[in-house]
Tab-separated table of C-alpha atoms and ligand atoms in Angstrom:
chain	number	residue	atom	x	y	z
A	1329	UNK	CA	-11.598	-26.589	-8.783
A	1330	UNK	CA	-10.905	-22.660	-8.766
A	1331	UNK	CA	-7.790	-21.083	-9.552
A	1332	UNK	CA	-5.736	-19.776	-6.932
A	1333	UNK	CA	-5.224	-16.192	-7.205
A	1334	UNK	CA	-2.427	-13.496	-8.048
A	1335	UNK	CA	-0.847	-11.730	-5.428
A	1336	UNK	CA	-0.244	-7.205	-6.047
A	1337	UNK	CA	1.491	-5.490	-4.612
A	1338	UNK	CA	1.521	-1.724	-4.844
A	1339	UNK	CA	4.125	0.410	-3.259
A	1340	UNK	CA	4.662	4.426	-3.933
A	1341	UNK	CA	5.577	7.778	-2.376
A	1342	UNK	CA	3.039	9.406	0.531
A	1343	UNK	CA	0.410	11.484	-1.476
A	1344	UNK	CA	0.876	10.143	-4.291
A	1345	UNK	CA	-3.191	9.733	-4.790
A	1346	UNK	CA	-2.726	5.446	-4.517
A	1347	UNK	CA	-6.058	5.653	-1.885
A	1348	UNK	CA	-7.429	7.219	-4.884
A	1349	UNK	CA	-5.943	5.410	-7.482
A	1350	UNK	CA	-7.140	1.862	-5.500
A	1351	UNK	CA	-11.407	3.248	-4.723
A	1352	UNK	CA	-11.111	3.424	-8.658
A	1353	UNK	CA	-9.806	0.119	-9.927
A	1354	UNK	CA	-11.467	-1.560	-7.237
A	1355	UNK	CA	-14.662	-0.771	-7.915
A	1356	UNK	CA	-14.061	-1.794	-11.638
A	1357	UNK	CA	-13.766	-5.187	-10.613
A	1358	UNK	CA	-14.722	-6.757	-7.861
A	1359	UNK	CA	-12.797	-9.595	-8.961
A	1360	UNK	CA	-10.174	-7.885	-7.083
A	1361	UNK	CA	-9.119	-8.862	-3.362
A	1362	UNK	CA	-7.773	-5.111	-0.958
A	1363	UNK	CA	-5.406	-6.973	1.673
A	1364	UNK	CA	-6.765	-4.041	5.145
A	1365	UNK	CA	-3.499	-4.088	6.636
A	1366	UNK	CA	-3.545	-3.981	10.861
A	1367	UNK	CA	-1.544	-0.983	11.622
A	1368	UNK	CA	-1.328	0.593	15.299
A	1369	UNK	CA	-1.571	4.060	13.805
A	1370	UNK	CA	-4.864	6.059	15.350
A	1371	UNK	CA	-7.615	6.486	12.825
A	1372	UNK	CA	-7.563	9.824	10.844
A	1373	UNK	CA	-11.385	11.273	11.036
A	1374	UNK	CA	-13.862	9.326	9.078
A	1375	UNK	CA	-10.707	5.906	8.590
A	1376	UNK	CA	-13.814	2.801	9.573
A	1377	UNK	CA	-12.347	-0.368	11.239
A	1378	UNK	CA	-11.948	-3.532	9.645
A	1379	UNK	CA	-12.092	-1.510	6.137
A	1380	UNK	CA	-9.147	1.508	5.860
A	1381	UNK	CA	-6.937	-0.767	8.881
A	1382	UNK	CA	-7.266	-2.772	11.857
A	1383	UNK	CA	-6.634	0.028	13.633
A	1384	UNK	CA	-5.346	-2.726	17.301
A	1385	UNK	CA	-3.059	-1.851	19.880
A	1386	UNK	CA	0.594	-2.219	19.926
A	1387	UNK	CA	0.104	-5.770	22.458
A	1388	UNK	CA	-2.100	-7.176	19.580
A	1389	UNK	CA	0.521	-6.231	16.955
A	1390	UNK	CA	2.937	-7.885	18.636
A	1391	UNK	CA	0.903	-10.409	19.199
A	1392	UNK	CA	-0.151	-11.424	15.624
A	1393	UNK	CA	3.751	-11.080	14.150
A	1394	UNK	CA	4.755	-13.488	17.587
A	1395	UNK	CA	2.266	-16.579	15.646
A	1396	UNK	CA	3.180	-15.385	12.236
A	1397	UNK	CA	0.371	-13.824	11.482
A	1398	UNK	CA	2.425	-11.098	9.530
A	1399	UNK	CA	3.403	-11.846	5.432
A	1400	UNK	CA	5.102	-8.499	6.015
A	1401	UNK	CA	6.244	-6.135	8.664
A	1402	UNK	CA	7.995	-2.441	8.890
A	1403	UNK	CA	7.403	0.302	10.882
A	1404	UNK	CA	6.668	3.577	8.854
A	1405	UNK	CA	7.352	7.105	8.199
A	1406	UNK	CA	9.849	5.792	12.003
A	1407	UNK	CA	6.788	5.928	14.187
A	1408	UNK	CA	3.998	3.814	13.418
A	1409	UNK	CA	3.692	-0.137	12.488
A	1410	UNK	CA	1.797	-1.604	9.613
A	1411	UNK	CA	2.014	-5.434	7.923
A	1412	UNK	CA	0.117	-7.412	5.787
A	1413	UNK	CA	-1.956	-9.837	8.275
A	1414	UNK	CA	-0.967	-13.834	6.095
A	1415	UNK	CA	-4.141	-15.856	6.349
A	1416	UNK	CA	-7.694	-13.568	4.995
A	1417	UNK	CA	-4.135	-13.158	1.681
A	1418	UNK	CA	-4.344	-17.052	1.261
A	1419	UNK	CA	-7.530	-17.804	1.412
A	1420	UNK	CA	-8.354	-14.927	-1.103
A	1421	UNK	CA	-6.107	-16.295	-3.217
A	1422	UNK	CA	-7.124	-19.945	-2.362
A	1423	UNK	CA	-10.433	-18.261	-3.467
A	1424	UNK	CA	-9.465	-17.097	-7.282
A	1425	UNK	CA	-9.272	-14.180	-6.381
A	1426	UNK	CA	-6.459	-11.447	-7.602
A	1427	UNK	CA	-5.433	-9.745	-4.844
A	1428	UNK	CA	-3.334	-6.422	-3.900
A	1429	UNK	CA	-1.426	-5.328	-1.010
A	1430	UNK	CA	-0.366	-1.653	-0.699
A	1431	UNK	CA	2.967	-1.241	1.110
A	1432	UNK	CA	5.638	0.708	1.753
A	1433	UNK	CA	8.665	0.168	0.594
A	1434	UNK	CA	10.116	-2.828	3.390
A	1435	UNK	CA	7.040	-4.932	3.166
A	1436	UNK	CA	7.631	-4.942	-1.360
A	1437	UNK	CA	11.259	-6.191	-0.034
A	1438	UNK	CA	9.701	-8.631	2.241
A	1439	UNK	CA	6.423	-9.262	-0.501
A	1440	UNK	CA	9.716	-10.409	-2.918
A	1441	UNK	CA	11.352	-12.966	-0.883
A	1442	UNK	CA	8.063	-13.827	0.336
A	1443	UNK	CA	6.112	-14.341	-2.942
A	1444	UNK	CA	8.627	-13.972	-5.392
A	1445	UNK	CA	6.048	-14.301	-7.943
A	1446	UNK	CA	4.399	-11.020	-6.673
A	1447	UNK	CA	4.234	-8.736	-9.562
A	1448	UNK	CA	5.261	-5.515	-7.697
A	1449	UNK	CA	4.038	-2.404	-8.715
A	1450	UNK	CA	5.278	1.440	-8.153
A	1451	UNK	CA	3.560	4.316	-8.361
A	1452	UNK	CA	4.650	7.908	-8.734
A	1453	UNK	CA	3.986	11.263	-9.577
A	1454	UNK	CA	4.998	12.712	-12.381
A	1455	UNK	CA	7.792	14.941	-10.470
A	1456	UNK	CA	9.141	16.276	-7.253
A	1457	UNK	CA	7.342	19.609	-6.902
A	1458	UNK	CA	4.004	18.247	-7.557
A	1459	UNK	CA	4.667	15.595	-4.700
A	1460	UNK	CA	5.232	17.888	-2.836
A	1461	UNK	CA	2.470	20.276	-3.406
A	1462	UNK	CA	-0.266	17.188	-3.086
A	1463	UNK	CA	0.541	15.835	0.487
A	1464	UNK	CA	0.592	19.767	1.327
A	1465	UNK	CA	-2.785	20.507	-0.920
A	1466	UNK	CA	-4.494	18.108	1.195
A	1467	UNK	CA	-3.659	19.093	4.522
A	1468	UNK	CA	-3.413	16.013	7.074
A	1469	UNK	CA	-0.681	15.819	8.013
A	1470	UNK	CA	0.389	18.285	10.221
A	1471	UNK	CA	4.264	20.556	9.604
A	1472	UNK	CA	6.664	18.017	11.240
A	1473	UNK	CA	4.659	14.901	9.741
A	1474	UNK	CA	4.658	16.624	6.382
A	1475	UNK	CA	8.644	16.801	6.246
A	1476	UNK	CA	8.748	13.295	7.371
A	1477	UNK	CA	6.837	11.720	5.334
A	1478	UNK	CA	8.646	14.243	1.962
A	1479	UNK	CA	11.985	11.790	3.616
A	1480	UNK	CA	10.299	8.823	3.410
A	1481	UNK	CA	9.088	9.888	-0.181
A	1482	UNK	CA	12.475	10.699	-1.122
A	1483	UNK	CA	13.647	7.044	-0.012
A	1484	UNK	CA	11.139	5.391	-1.466
A	1485	UNK	CA	11.489	7.210	-5.369
A	1486	UNK	CA	15.262	6.589	-5.491
A	1487	UNK	CA	14.516	2.941	-4.860
A	1488	UNK	CA	11.738	2.866	-8.045
A	1489	UNK	CA	14.135	0.405	-10.193
A	1490	UNK	CA	13.391	-2.629	-7.938
A	1491	UNK	CA	10.078	-2.692	-9.544
A	1492	UNK	CA	8.147	-4.607	-12.911
A	1493	UNK	CA	5.998	-1.307	-12.966
A	1494	UNK	CA	5.920	1.687	-12.829
A	1495	UNK	CA	3.012	3.499	-12.594
A	1496	UNK	CA	3.405	7.408	-13.358
A	1497	UNK	CA	-0.195	9.278	-11.208
A	1498	UNK	CA	-0.450	12.333	-13.687
A	1499	UNK	CA	-4.511	12.105	-13.629
A	1500	UNK	CA	-7.308	9.439	-11.426
A	1501	UNK	CA	-7.817	7.819	-14.885
A	1502	UNK	CA	-4.530	7.205	-16.653
A	1503	UNK	CA	-3.249	5.291	-13.630
A	1504	UNK	CA	-6.487	3.508	-13.378
A	1505	UNK	CA	-5.931	2.378	-17.416
A	1506	UNK	CA	-2.113	0.968	-16.712
A	1507	UNK	CA	-3.403	-0.406	-13.433
A	1508	UNK	CA	-6.220	-1.648	-14.166
A	1509	UNK	CA	-4.377	-3.470	-17.192
A	1510	UNK	CA	-1.521	-4.116	-15.642
A	1511	UNK	CA	-3.606	-6.637	-13.137
A	1512	UNK	CA	-5.427	-8.506	-16.000
A	1513	UNK	CA	-8.704	-6.401	-15.245
A	1514	UNK	CA	-11.258	-7.637	-17.885
A	1515	UNK	CA	-12.518	-4.350	-16.412
A	1516	UNK	CA	-10.448	-2.377	-19.098
B	3054	5GP	P1	-0.997	6.440	5.982
B	3054	5GP	O1	-0.429	6.069	7.614
B	3054	5GP	O2	-0.597	7.006	5.519
B	3054	5GP	O3	-2.624	5.458	5.993
B	3054	5GP	O4	0.143	4.734	5.670
B	3054	5GP	C1	1.388	5.114	5.571
B	3054	5GP	C2	1.877	4.442	4.364
B	3054	5GP	O5	2.009	2.977	5.262
B	3054	5GP	C3	1.368	4.137	3.060
B	3054	5GP	O6	2.119	4.601	2.035
B	3054	5GP	C4	1.815	3.156	2.673
B	3054	5GP	O7	2.541	2.866	2.201
B	3054	5GP	C5	2.260	2.215	3.984
B	3054	5GP	N1	1.095	0.377	4.532
B	3054	5GP	C6	0.368	1.013	4.361
B	3054	5GP	N2	-0.112	-0.634	5.069
B	3054	5GP	C7	0.872	-1.307	5.282
B	3054	5GP	C8	0.868	-2.073	5.502
B	3054	5GP	O8	-0.006	-3.278	5.958
B	3054	5GP	N3	2.764	-2.565	4.854
B	3054	5GP	C9	3.427	-2.309	5.215
B	3054	5GP	N4	4.980	-2.836	4.955
B	3054	5GP	N5	3.041	-0.793	4.574
B	3054	5GP	C10	2.150	-0.738	5.196
């Protein structure tokens, strides 16, 4: 019989580099399974439906929630909804994969209740200045959106002690190694 996989929650503020670190981690270990979230946010240039997110309409999102199809969901940065479709996560775990759920603080709190056994990991920046620098530097958001994201980041950083473990993303290589160790990966 296949051993049930484990769930890991990964949370961290905007522009901390979660995406880059997670894509390194996933490349290194094929036994990890990344949960693709559903969102009502429109795709950014280069984003692919079903790969980066499932881009859904507000009505489709409502349906998923109403049919208990979301493990958790939240309004992020005060505008768009993001959620973790429940079924694929349960199937991947039943298939023996260790599952990564990349969610915001609200989502992490919901998963803590729904799946208390899931390990909760927070990715932190080396400093506030560095976070601001990374966000402004990537230039994918306008001024207003940057400010909104920095406000959310402030709240998220204040809650980092709620997490089981904190990984500081000083360099992608360091953070990738730390994360692989925490995930119990054989790729370390
Ligand atoms: P972005 O719009 O930059 O792709 O994502 C914004 C934030 O949404 C991410 O930093 C992440 O914390 C959050 N997020 C992404 N997927 C989910 C999800 O499935 N559930 C929740 N609660 N938050 C998510």
